[in-house]
Structures are given as C-alpha cells and as structure tokens.
Amino acid sequence: MASFNKVILIGNMCADPELKQTANGVAVTSFAIGVQRRFSKAQENAQTTDFINIVCWRQQAEFVAKYFTKGRPILVCGSLQTRSWTDQNGQKRYATEVVADEVSFVERKQDGAPATGFNSAPAPYSAAPSDVAFQEMSADDDLPF
C-alpha cells in the first residue's frame, strides 16, 4: 500500500523564531504559524485560525531565524510528524508538527528594505514579448483540439 505525507501551508509567524543548537551542533528552530480556514459553508466569510507547530533543521532553521519575524507571512512545505514522550510527572505527552523541507517568502521585498539574495523578486513575466511576431489564424483552420 502506497503512502504520501506532504503538507503545504501559508500563514503568519506567531512569534520571532529562536535558533538553537543540538548537542551535536545542528541548527534547529521551532515556531508556530497561524493559518486561517473557513469553518462553515453557511457562513462563507466566517474564518478561524489554526496554529500549526513547525520544526526546521540546519540551513532552513538558520534562514527562518535570520529573515522572519512575528507577523510575517511564510510558506512552509514539509511532512506531518507525530511524536510522544513521558514528561517529568510520568504523564504521556504527544506532539504533532510539520517538519519543514522548504520555507520561502510569500511577500515581495518592501521599499527601503535592504536587498538580500533570498528576497529579491524576479523580473515581471511578459506574456507577449514585443520582438516576437505572431501569425493570424483564419477561422477556417482546424484546431488541434
């Protein structure tokens, strides 16, 4: 039986991320993002916010800690993971979180913001370049579909 575990989210950072290091020196950061969703089709404009826990490792962790702050929109692609442990009081605890494979900016660089290699917007796409000649088709031509 095949399985598939892929999560794609766009939301706002709930707090400034805090970069930490494991005992082996691997960079890690955990943070939450707020993601809005509709909760009733009867009330089309009614929304609620889910707070999703995210974990980033290595370069992604460093990138998030350097370029993202509370309230800033972020795109996260990763996989859903659950884990469990026993706390100091002997209680079984569970956590469900998204382990990020990719993180990215959602918004364009703001005017006056310092230029960074990660946040530079690509040149606008032009659907019809001016140096390309188009040929008119008559209405009698057969279309391939």
Tab-separated table of C-alpha atoms in Angstrom:
chain	number	residue	atom	x	y	z
A	1	MET	CA	0.000	0.000	0.000
A	2	ALA	CA	1.399	3.389	-1.008
A	3	SER	CA	1.546	6.332	1.368
A	4	PHE	CA	2.029	10.063	0.923
A	5	ASN	CA	2.852	12.703	3.540
A	6	LYS	CA	3.103	16.270	2.205
A	7	VAL	CA	1.986	19.498	3.872
A	8	ILE	CA	1.933	22.908	2.189
A	9	LEU	CA	0.978	25.887	4.355
A	10	ILE	CA	0.971	29.663	4.090
A	11	GLY	CA	0.479	31.521	7.333
A	12	ASN	CA	1.815	34.243	9.602
A	13	MET	CA	4.580	33.765	12.144
A	14	CYS	CA	3.145	33.746	15.686
A	15	ALA	CA	6.421	34.799	17.334
A	16	ASP	CA	10.013	35.560	16.449
A	17	PRO	CA	11.818	32.262	15.784
A	18	GLU	CA	14.624	31.312	18.151
A	19	LEU	CA	17.608	29.481	16.689
A	20	LYS	CA	19.009	26.696	18.888
A	21	GLN	CA	21.742	24.082	18.517
A	22	THR	CA	21.544	20.389	19.357
A	23	ALA	CA	24.314	18.769	21.427
A	24	ASN	CA	25.934	17.813	18.112
A	25	GLY	CA	25.824	21.414	16.850
A	26	VAL	CA	22.902	21.018	14.413
A	27	ALA	CA	20.794	24.177	13.999
A	28	VAL	CA	17.087	23.831	14.824
A	29	THR	CA	14.186	26.196	15.322
A	30	SER	CA	10.591	25.548	16.339
A	31	PHE	CA	7.819	28.055	15.803
A	32	ALA	CA	4.102	28.261	15.120
A	33	ILE	CA	2.253	29.853	12.242
A	34	GLY	CA	-1.360	30.991	12.177
A	35	VAL	CA	-3.293	29.630	9.201
A	36	GLN	CA	-6.831	30.824	8.507
A	37	ARG	CA	-9.572	28.446	7.362
A	38	ARG	CA	-13.294	28.586	6.792
A	39	PHE	CA	-15.274	26.707	9.381
A	40	SER	CA	-18.745	26.756	7.828
A	41	LYS	CA	-20.031	26.856	4.260
A	42	ALA	CA	-23.214	28.533	5.515
A	43	GLN	CA	-21.131	31.487	6.713
A	44	GLU	CA	-18.809	32.000	3.735
A	45	ASN	CA	-16.852	34.864	5.274
A	46	ALA	CA	-16.502	33.266	8.694
A	47	GLN	CA	-12.958	32.131	9.401
A	48	THR	CA	-10.998	30.715	12.271
A	49	THR	CA	-7.264	30.409	12.761
A	50	ASP	CA	-5.354	27.185	13.326
A	51	PHE	CA	-1.946	27.429	14.971
A	52	ILE	CA	0.401	24.895	13.413
A	53	ASN	CA	3.735	23.925	15.005
A	54	ILE	CA	6.692	23.867	12.600
A	55	VAL	CA	10.230	22.494	13.069
A	56	CYS	CA	13.115	23.492	10.786
A	57	TRP	CA	16.577	21.929	10.777
A	58	ARG	CA	20.007	23.011	9.534
A	59	GLN	CA	20.025	25.645	6.750
A	60	GLN	CA	16.236	26.089	6.853
A	61	ALA	CA	16.441	26.840	10.593
A	62	GLU	CA	19.156	29.442	10.036
A	63	PHE	CA	17.221	31.005	7.140
A	64	VAL	CA	13.993	31.314	9.166
A	65	ALA	CA	15.784	32.736	12.219
A	66	LYS	CA	17.582	35.324	10.089
A	67	TYR	CA	14.787	36.554	7.808
A	68	PHE	CA	11.433	36.007	9.566
A	69	THR	CA	9.803	37.818	12.479
A	70	LYS	CA	6.475	37.770	14.286
A	71	GLY	CA	3.530	38.551	11.990
A	72	ARG	CA	5.448	37.959	8.765
A	73	PRO	CA	3.866	35.601	6.202
A	74	ILE	CA	5.759	32.404	5.402
A	75	LEU	CA	5.313	29.431	3.080
A	76	VAL	CA	6.197	26.023	4.552
A	77	CYS	CA	6.433	22.713	2.673
A	78	GLY	CA	7.158	19.587	4.651
A	79	SER	CA	5.719	16.470	6.219
A	80	LEU	CA	3.465	15.841	9.183
A	81	GLN	CA	5.114	14.093	12.128
A	82	THR	CA	3.818	12.886	15.486
A	83	ARG	CA	5.973	12.033	18.457
A	84	SER	CA	5.442	11.073	22.072
A	85	TRP	CA	7.410	11.198	25.307
A	86	THR	CA	6.935	10.878	29.050
A	87	ASP	CA	7.205	14.134	30.996
A	88	GLN	CA	8.772	14.660	34.449
A	89	ASN	CA	5.471	13.763	36.150
A	90	GLY	CA	5.236	10.435	34.320
A	91	GLN	CA	2.469	11.664	32.001
A	92	LYS	CA	2.493	10.533	28.383
A	93	ARG	CA	2.713	13.593	26.075
A	94	TYR	CA	2.122	13.848	22.332
A	95	ALA	CA	3.071	16.429	19.724
A	96	THR	CA	2.037	16.808	16.116
A	97	GLU	CA	4.152	19.136	13.987
A	98	VAL	CA	5.258	19.847	10.457
A	99	VAL	CA	8.910	19.115	9.746
A	100	ALA	CA	9.817	21.667	7.083
A	101	ASP	CA	11.670	20.604	3.955
A	102	GLU	CA	11.313	24.036	2.350
A	103	VAL	CA	10.499	27.524	3.612
A	104	SER	CA	10.029	30.603	1.487
A	105	PHE	CA	8.952	34.218	1.453
A	106	VAL	CA	5.362	34.971	0.494
A	107	GLU	CA	5.510	38.728	0.039
A	108	ARG	CA	7.749	40.894	-2.095
A	109	LYS	CA	10.569	42.949	-0.635
A	110	GLN	CA	9.271	46.187	0.870
A	111	ASP	CA	10.565	49.538	-0.405
A	112	GLY	CA	13.585	50.695	1.550
A	113	ALA	CA	14.344	47.201	2.866
A	114	PRO	CA	17.928	46.039	2.466
A	115	ALA	CA	18.470	43.805	-0.544
A	116	THR	CA	19.160	40.170	0.226
A	117	GLY	CA	19.839	37.349	-2.146
A	118	PHE	CA	16.839	35.420	-0.812
A	119	ASN	CA	14.227	38.161	-1.033
A	120	SER	CA	14.863	39.689	-4.434
A	121	ALA	CA	11.788	39.445	-6.620
A	122	PRO	CA	12.165	38.090	-10.142
A	123	ALA	CA	11.617	40.355	-13.115
A	124	PRO	CA	7.969	40.626	-14.117
A	125	TYR	CA	6.862	38.000	-16.629
A	126	SER	CA	5.826	39.328	-20.012
A	127	ALA	CA	3.311	37.103	-21.767
A	128	ALA	CA	3.899	38.652	-25.183
A	129	PRO	CA	7.427	39.945	-25.826
A	130	SER	CA	7.452	42.825	-28.304
A	131	ASP	CA	10.120	41.270	-30.560
A	132	VAL	CA	8.051	38.146	-31.391
A	133	ALA	CA	5.856	38.213	-34.494
A	134	PHE	CA	2.502	36.448	-34.254
A	135	GLN	CA	0.690	34.955	-37.209
A	136	GLU	CA	-3.062	35.436	-37.571
A	137	MET	CA	-5.097	32.256	-37.973
A	138	SER	CA	-8.212	32.232	-40.062
A	139	ALA	CA	-11.440	30.931	-38.562
A	140	ASP	CA	-11.467	28.070	-41.105
A	141	ASP	CA	-8.240	26.471	-39.821
A	142	ASP	CA	-8.630	23.204	-37.967
A	143	LEU	CA	-7.641	23.429	-34.349
A	144	PRO	CA	-5.623	20.537	-32.921
A	145	PHE	CA	-8.049	20.030	-30.058
